[in-house]
PDB file of C-alpha atoms and ligand atoms in Angstrom:
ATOM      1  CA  UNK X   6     -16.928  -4.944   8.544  1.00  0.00           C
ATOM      2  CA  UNK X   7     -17.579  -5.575   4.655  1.00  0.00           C
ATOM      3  CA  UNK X   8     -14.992  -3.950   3.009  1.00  0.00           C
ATOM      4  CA  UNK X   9     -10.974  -2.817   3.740  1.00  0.00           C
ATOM      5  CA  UNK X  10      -8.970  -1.605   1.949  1.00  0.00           C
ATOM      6  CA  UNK X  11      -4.702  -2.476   2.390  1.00  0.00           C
ATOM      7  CA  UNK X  12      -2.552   0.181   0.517  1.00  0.00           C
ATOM      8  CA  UNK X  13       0.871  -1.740   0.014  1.00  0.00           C
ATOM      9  CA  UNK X  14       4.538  -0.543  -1.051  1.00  0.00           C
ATOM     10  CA  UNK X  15       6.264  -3.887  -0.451  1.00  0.00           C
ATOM     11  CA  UNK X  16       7.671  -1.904   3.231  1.00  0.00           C
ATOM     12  CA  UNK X  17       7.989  -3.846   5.669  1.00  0.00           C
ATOM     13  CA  UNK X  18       5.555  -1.737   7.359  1.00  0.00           C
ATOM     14  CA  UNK X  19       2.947  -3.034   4.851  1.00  0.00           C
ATOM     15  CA  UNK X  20       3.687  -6.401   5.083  1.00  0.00           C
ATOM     16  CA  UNK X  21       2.805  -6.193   8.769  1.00  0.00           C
ATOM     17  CA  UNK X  22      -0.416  -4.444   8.323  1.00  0.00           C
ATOM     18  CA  UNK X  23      -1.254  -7.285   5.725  1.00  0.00           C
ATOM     19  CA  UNK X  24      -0.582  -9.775   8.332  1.00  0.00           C
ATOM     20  CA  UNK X  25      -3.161  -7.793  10.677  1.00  0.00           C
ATOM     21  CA  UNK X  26      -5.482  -7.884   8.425  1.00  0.00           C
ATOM     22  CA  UNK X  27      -5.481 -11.516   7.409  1.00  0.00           C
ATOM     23  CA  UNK X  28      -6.468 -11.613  10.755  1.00  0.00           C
ATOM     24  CA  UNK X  29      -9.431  -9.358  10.370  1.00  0.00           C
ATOM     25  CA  UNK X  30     -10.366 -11.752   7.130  1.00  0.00           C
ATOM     26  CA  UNK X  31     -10.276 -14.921   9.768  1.00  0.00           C
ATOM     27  CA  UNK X  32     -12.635 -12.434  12.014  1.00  0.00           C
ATOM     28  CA  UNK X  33     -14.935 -11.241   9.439  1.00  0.00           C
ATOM     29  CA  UNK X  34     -15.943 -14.253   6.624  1.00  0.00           C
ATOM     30  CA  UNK X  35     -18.135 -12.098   4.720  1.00  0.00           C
ATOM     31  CA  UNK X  36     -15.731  -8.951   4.268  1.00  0.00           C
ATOM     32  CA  UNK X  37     -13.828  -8.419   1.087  1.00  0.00           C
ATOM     33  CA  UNK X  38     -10.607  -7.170   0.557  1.00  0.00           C
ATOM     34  CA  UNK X  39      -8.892  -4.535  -2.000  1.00  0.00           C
ATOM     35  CA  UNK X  40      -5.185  -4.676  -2.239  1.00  0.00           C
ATOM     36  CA  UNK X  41      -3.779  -1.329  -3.925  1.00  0.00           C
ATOM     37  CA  UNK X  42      -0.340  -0.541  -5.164  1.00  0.00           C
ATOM     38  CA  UNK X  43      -0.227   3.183  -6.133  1.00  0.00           C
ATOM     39  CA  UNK X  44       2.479   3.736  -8.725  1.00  0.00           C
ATOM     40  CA  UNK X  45       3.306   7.931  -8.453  1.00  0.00           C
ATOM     41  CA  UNK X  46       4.094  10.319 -10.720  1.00  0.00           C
ATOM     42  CA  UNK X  47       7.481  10.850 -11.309  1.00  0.00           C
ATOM     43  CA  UNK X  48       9.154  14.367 -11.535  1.00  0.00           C
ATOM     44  CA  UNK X  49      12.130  14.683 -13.958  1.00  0.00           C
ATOM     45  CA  UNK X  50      12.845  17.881 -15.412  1.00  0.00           C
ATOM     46  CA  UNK X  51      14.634  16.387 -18.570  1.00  0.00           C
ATOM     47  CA  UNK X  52      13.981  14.997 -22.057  1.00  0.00           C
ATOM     48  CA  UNK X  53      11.975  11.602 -20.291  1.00  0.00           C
ATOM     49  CA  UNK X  54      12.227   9.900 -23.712  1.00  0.00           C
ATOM     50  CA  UNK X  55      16.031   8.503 -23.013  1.00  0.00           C
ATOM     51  CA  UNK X  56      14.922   6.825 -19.683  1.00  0.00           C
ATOM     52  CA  UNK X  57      11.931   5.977 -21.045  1.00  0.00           C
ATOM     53  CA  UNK X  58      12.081   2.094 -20.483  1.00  0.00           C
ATOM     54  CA  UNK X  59      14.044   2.409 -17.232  1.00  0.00           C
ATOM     55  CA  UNK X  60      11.037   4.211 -15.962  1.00  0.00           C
ATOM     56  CA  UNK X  61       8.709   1.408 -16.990  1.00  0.00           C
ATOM     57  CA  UNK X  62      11.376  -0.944 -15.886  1.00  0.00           C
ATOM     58  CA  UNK X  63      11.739   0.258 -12.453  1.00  0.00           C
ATOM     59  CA  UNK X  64       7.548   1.020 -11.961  1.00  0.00           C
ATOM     60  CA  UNK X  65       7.532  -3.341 -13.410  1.00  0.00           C
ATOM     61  CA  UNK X  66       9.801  -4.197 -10.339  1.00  0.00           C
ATOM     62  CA  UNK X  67       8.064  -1.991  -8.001  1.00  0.00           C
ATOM     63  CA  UNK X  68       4.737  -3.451  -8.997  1.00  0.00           C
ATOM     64  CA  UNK X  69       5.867  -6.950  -8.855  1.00  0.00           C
ATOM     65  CA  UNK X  70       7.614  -6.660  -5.546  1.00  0.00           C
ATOM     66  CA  UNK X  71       4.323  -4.881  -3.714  1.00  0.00           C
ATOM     67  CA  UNK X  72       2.270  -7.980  -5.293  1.00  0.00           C
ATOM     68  CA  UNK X  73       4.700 -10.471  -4.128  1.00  0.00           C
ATOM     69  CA  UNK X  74       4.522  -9.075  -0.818  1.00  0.00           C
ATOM     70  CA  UNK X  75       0.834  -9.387  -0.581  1.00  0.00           C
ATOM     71  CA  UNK X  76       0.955 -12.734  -2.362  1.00  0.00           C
ATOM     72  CA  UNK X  77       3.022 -13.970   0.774  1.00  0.00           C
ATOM     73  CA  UNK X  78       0.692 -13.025   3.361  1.00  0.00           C
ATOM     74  CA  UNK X  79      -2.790 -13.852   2.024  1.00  0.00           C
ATOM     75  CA  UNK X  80      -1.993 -16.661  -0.441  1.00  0.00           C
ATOM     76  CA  UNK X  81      -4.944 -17.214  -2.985  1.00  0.00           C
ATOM     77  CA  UNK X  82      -7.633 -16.025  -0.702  1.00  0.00           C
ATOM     78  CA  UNK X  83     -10.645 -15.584  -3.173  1.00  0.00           C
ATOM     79  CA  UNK X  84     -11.933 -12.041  -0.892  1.00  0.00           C
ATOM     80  CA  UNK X  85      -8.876 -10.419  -1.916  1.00  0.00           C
ATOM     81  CA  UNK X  86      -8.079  -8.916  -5.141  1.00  0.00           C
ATOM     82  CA  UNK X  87      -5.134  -7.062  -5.666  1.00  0.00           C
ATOM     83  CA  UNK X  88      -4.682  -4.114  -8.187  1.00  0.00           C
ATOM     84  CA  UNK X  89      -2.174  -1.121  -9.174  1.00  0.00           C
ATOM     85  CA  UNK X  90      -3.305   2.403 -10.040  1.00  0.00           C
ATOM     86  CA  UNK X  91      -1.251   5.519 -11.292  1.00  0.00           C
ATOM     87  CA  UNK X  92      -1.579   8.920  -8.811  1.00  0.00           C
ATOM     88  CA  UNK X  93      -0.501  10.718  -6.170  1.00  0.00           C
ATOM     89  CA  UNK X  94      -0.952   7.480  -3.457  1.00  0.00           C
ATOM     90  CA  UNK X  95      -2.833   9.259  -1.021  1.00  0.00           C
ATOM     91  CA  UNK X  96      -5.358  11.064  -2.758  1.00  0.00           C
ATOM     92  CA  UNK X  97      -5.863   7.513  -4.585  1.00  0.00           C
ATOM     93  CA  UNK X  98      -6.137   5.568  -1.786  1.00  0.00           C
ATOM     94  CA  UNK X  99      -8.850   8.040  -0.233  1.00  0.00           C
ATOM     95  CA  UNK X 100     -10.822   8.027  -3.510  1.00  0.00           C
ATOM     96  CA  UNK X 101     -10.392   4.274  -3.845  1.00  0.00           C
ATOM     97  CA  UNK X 102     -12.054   4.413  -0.641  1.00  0.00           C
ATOM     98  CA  UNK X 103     -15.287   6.857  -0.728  1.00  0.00           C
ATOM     99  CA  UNK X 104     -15.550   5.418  -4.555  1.00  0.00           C
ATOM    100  CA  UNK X 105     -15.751   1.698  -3.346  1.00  0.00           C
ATOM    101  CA  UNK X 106     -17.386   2.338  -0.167  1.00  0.00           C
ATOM    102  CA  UNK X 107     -14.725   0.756   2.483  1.00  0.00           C
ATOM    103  CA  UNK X 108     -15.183   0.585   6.438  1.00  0.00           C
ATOM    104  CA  UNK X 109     -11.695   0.621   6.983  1.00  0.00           C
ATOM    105  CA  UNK X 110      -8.115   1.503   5.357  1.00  0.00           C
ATOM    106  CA  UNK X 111      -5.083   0.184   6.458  1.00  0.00           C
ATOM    107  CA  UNK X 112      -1.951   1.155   6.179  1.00  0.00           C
ATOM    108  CA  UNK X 113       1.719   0.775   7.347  1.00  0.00           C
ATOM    109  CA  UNK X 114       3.170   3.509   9.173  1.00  0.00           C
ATOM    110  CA  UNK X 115       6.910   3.600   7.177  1.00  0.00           C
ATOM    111  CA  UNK X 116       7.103   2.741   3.597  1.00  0.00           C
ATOM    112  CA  UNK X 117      10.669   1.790   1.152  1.00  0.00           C
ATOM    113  CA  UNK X 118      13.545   3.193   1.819  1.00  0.00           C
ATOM    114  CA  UNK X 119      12.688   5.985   4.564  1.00  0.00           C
ATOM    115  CA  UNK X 120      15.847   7.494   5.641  1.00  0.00           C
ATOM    116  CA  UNK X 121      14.955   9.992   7.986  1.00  0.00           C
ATOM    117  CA  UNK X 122      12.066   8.636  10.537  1.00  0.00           C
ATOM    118  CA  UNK X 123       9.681  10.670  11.176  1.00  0.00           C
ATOM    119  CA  UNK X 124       6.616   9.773  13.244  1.00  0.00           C
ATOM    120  CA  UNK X 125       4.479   8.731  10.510  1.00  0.00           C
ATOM    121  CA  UNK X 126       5.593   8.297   6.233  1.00  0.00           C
ATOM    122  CA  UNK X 127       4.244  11.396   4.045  1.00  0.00           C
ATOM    123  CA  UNK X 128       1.598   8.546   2.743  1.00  0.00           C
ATOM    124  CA  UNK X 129       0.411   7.558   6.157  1.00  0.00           C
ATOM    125  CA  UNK X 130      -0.285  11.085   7.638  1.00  0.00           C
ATOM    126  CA  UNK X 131      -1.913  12.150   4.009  1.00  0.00           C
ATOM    127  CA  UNK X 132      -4.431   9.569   4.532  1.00  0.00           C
ATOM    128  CA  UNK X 133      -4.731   9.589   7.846  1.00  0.00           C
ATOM    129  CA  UNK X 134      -5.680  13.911   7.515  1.00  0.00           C
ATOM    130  CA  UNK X 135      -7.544  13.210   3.985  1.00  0.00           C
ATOM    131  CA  UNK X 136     -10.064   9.928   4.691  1.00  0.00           C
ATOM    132  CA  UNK X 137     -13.490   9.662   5.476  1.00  0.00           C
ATOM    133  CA  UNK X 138     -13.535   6.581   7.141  1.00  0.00           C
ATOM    134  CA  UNK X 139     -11.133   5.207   9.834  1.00  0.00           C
ATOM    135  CA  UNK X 140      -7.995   4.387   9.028  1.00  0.00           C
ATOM    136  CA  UNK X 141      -5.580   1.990  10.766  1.00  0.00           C
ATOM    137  CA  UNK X 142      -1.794   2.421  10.454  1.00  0.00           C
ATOM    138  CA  UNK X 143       0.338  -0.669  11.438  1.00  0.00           C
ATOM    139  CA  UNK X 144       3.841  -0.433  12.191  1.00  0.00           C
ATOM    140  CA  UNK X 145       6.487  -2.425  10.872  1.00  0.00           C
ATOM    141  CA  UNK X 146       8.542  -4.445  12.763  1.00  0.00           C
ATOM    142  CA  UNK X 147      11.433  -2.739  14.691  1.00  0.00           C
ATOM    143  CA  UNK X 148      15.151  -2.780  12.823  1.00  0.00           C
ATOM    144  CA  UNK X 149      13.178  -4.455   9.790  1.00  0.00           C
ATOM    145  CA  UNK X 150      12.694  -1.186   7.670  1.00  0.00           C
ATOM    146  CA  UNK X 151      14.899   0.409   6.333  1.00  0.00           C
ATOM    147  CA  UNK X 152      15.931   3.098   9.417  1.00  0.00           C
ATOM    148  CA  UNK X 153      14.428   2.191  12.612  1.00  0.00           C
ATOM    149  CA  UNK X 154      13.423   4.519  15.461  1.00  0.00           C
TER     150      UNK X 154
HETATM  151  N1  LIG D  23       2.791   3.869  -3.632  1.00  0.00           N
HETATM  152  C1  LIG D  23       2.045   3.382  -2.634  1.00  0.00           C
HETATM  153  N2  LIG D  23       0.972   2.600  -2.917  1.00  0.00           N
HETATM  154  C2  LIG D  23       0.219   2.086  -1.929  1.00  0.00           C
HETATM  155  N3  LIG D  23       0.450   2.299  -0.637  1.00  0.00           N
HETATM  156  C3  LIG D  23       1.500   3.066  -0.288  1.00  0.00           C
HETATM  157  C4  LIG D  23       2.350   3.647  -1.264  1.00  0.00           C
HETATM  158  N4  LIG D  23       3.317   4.353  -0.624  1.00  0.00           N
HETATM  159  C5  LIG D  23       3.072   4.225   0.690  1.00  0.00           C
HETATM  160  N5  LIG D  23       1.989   3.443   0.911  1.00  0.00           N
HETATM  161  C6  LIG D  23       1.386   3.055   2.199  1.00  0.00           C
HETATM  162  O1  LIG D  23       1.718   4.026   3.162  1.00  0.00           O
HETATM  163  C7  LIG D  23       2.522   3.427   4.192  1.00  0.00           C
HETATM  164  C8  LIG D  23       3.546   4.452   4.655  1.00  0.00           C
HETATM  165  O2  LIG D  23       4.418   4.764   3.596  1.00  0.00           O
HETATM  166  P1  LIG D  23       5.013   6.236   3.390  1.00  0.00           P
HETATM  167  O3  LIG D  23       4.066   7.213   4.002  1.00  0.00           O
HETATM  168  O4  LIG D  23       5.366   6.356   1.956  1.00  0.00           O
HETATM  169  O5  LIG D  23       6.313   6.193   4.306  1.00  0.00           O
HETATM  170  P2  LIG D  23       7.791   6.701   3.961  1.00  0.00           P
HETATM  171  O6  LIG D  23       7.702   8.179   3.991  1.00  0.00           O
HETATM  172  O7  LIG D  23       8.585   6.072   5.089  1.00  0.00           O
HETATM  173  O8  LIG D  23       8.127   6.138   2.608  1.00  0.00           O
HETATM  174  C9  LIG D  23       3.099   2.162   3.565  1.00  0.00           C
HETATM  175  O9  LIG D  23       3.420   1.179   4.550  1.00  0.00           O
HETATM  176  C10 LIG D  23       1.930   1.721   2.684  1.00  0.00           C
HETATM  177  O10 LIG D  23       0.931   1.112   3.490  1.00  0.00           O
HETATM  178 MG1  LIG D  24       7.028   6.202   0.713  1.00  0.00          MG
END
């Protein structure tokens, strides 16, 4: 394995598919590893210009929390390199992947602030249906997101 890719939200369920893949790292010297934080699109149907800088505020805190998150589990590693990119997250993260050739994507199986728990996040089961290599999802610790089944 050369090359994985870790789509993070800052969930709890992509913390824990981090700390699988640290493990990977330990397994595999030579791979290399891309850190993504997707931020979306946002739908509003009024004048945008008002909430202008609470948009960029809240996409700031979002960023900083997912890199935080990742900062925690794999530390300075030199293999990893962690970077943000605007889109619809799952057709980014599949590009991301066929553009930059990965052997693996991993994700977490529940992202921030899920309510309603269904078997897999909208992300999860997009990329899951839309990649082209294998993808692992890792689930996040039980009671630990934000609903748990
Ligand atoms: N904006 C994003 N950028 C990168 N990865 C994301 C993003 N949103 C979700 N993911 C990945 O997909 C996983 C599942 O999240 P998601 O499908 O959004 O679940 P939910 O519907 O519970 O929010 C997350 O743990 C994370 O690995
Ligand atoms: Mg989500």
């Amino acid at each position: 394995m050369k090359k994985i890719l870790l789509a993070t939200d800052g969930s709890n369920s992509s913390v824990e598919a981090g700390r699988q893949v640290r493990s990977f790292l330990t397994a595999f010297p030579e791979a290399q590893l891309l850190v993504v934080y997707v931020i979306a699109p946002m739908a509003y149907s009024f004048d945008t210009g008002t909430i202008l800088p609470d948009i960029e505020r809240h996409e700031r805190e979002a960023v900083e929390e997912a890199r935080e998150s990742f900062v925690q589990v794999f530390a300075d590693d030199p293999r990893v390199r962690f970077f943000t990119s605007r889109g619809v997250p799952a057709n980014v993260i599949c590009d991301l992947a066929d553009k930059e050739q990965v052997d693996l994507i991993v994700v977490g199986s529940h992202g921030k602030g899920s309510v309603q728990r269904a078997l897999l996040g909208s992300v999860s089961q997009a990329v899951v249906r839309h990649a082209t290599v294998p993808v692992l999802v890792v689930r996040g610790q039980r009671n630990n997101d934000a609903s748990a089944s």
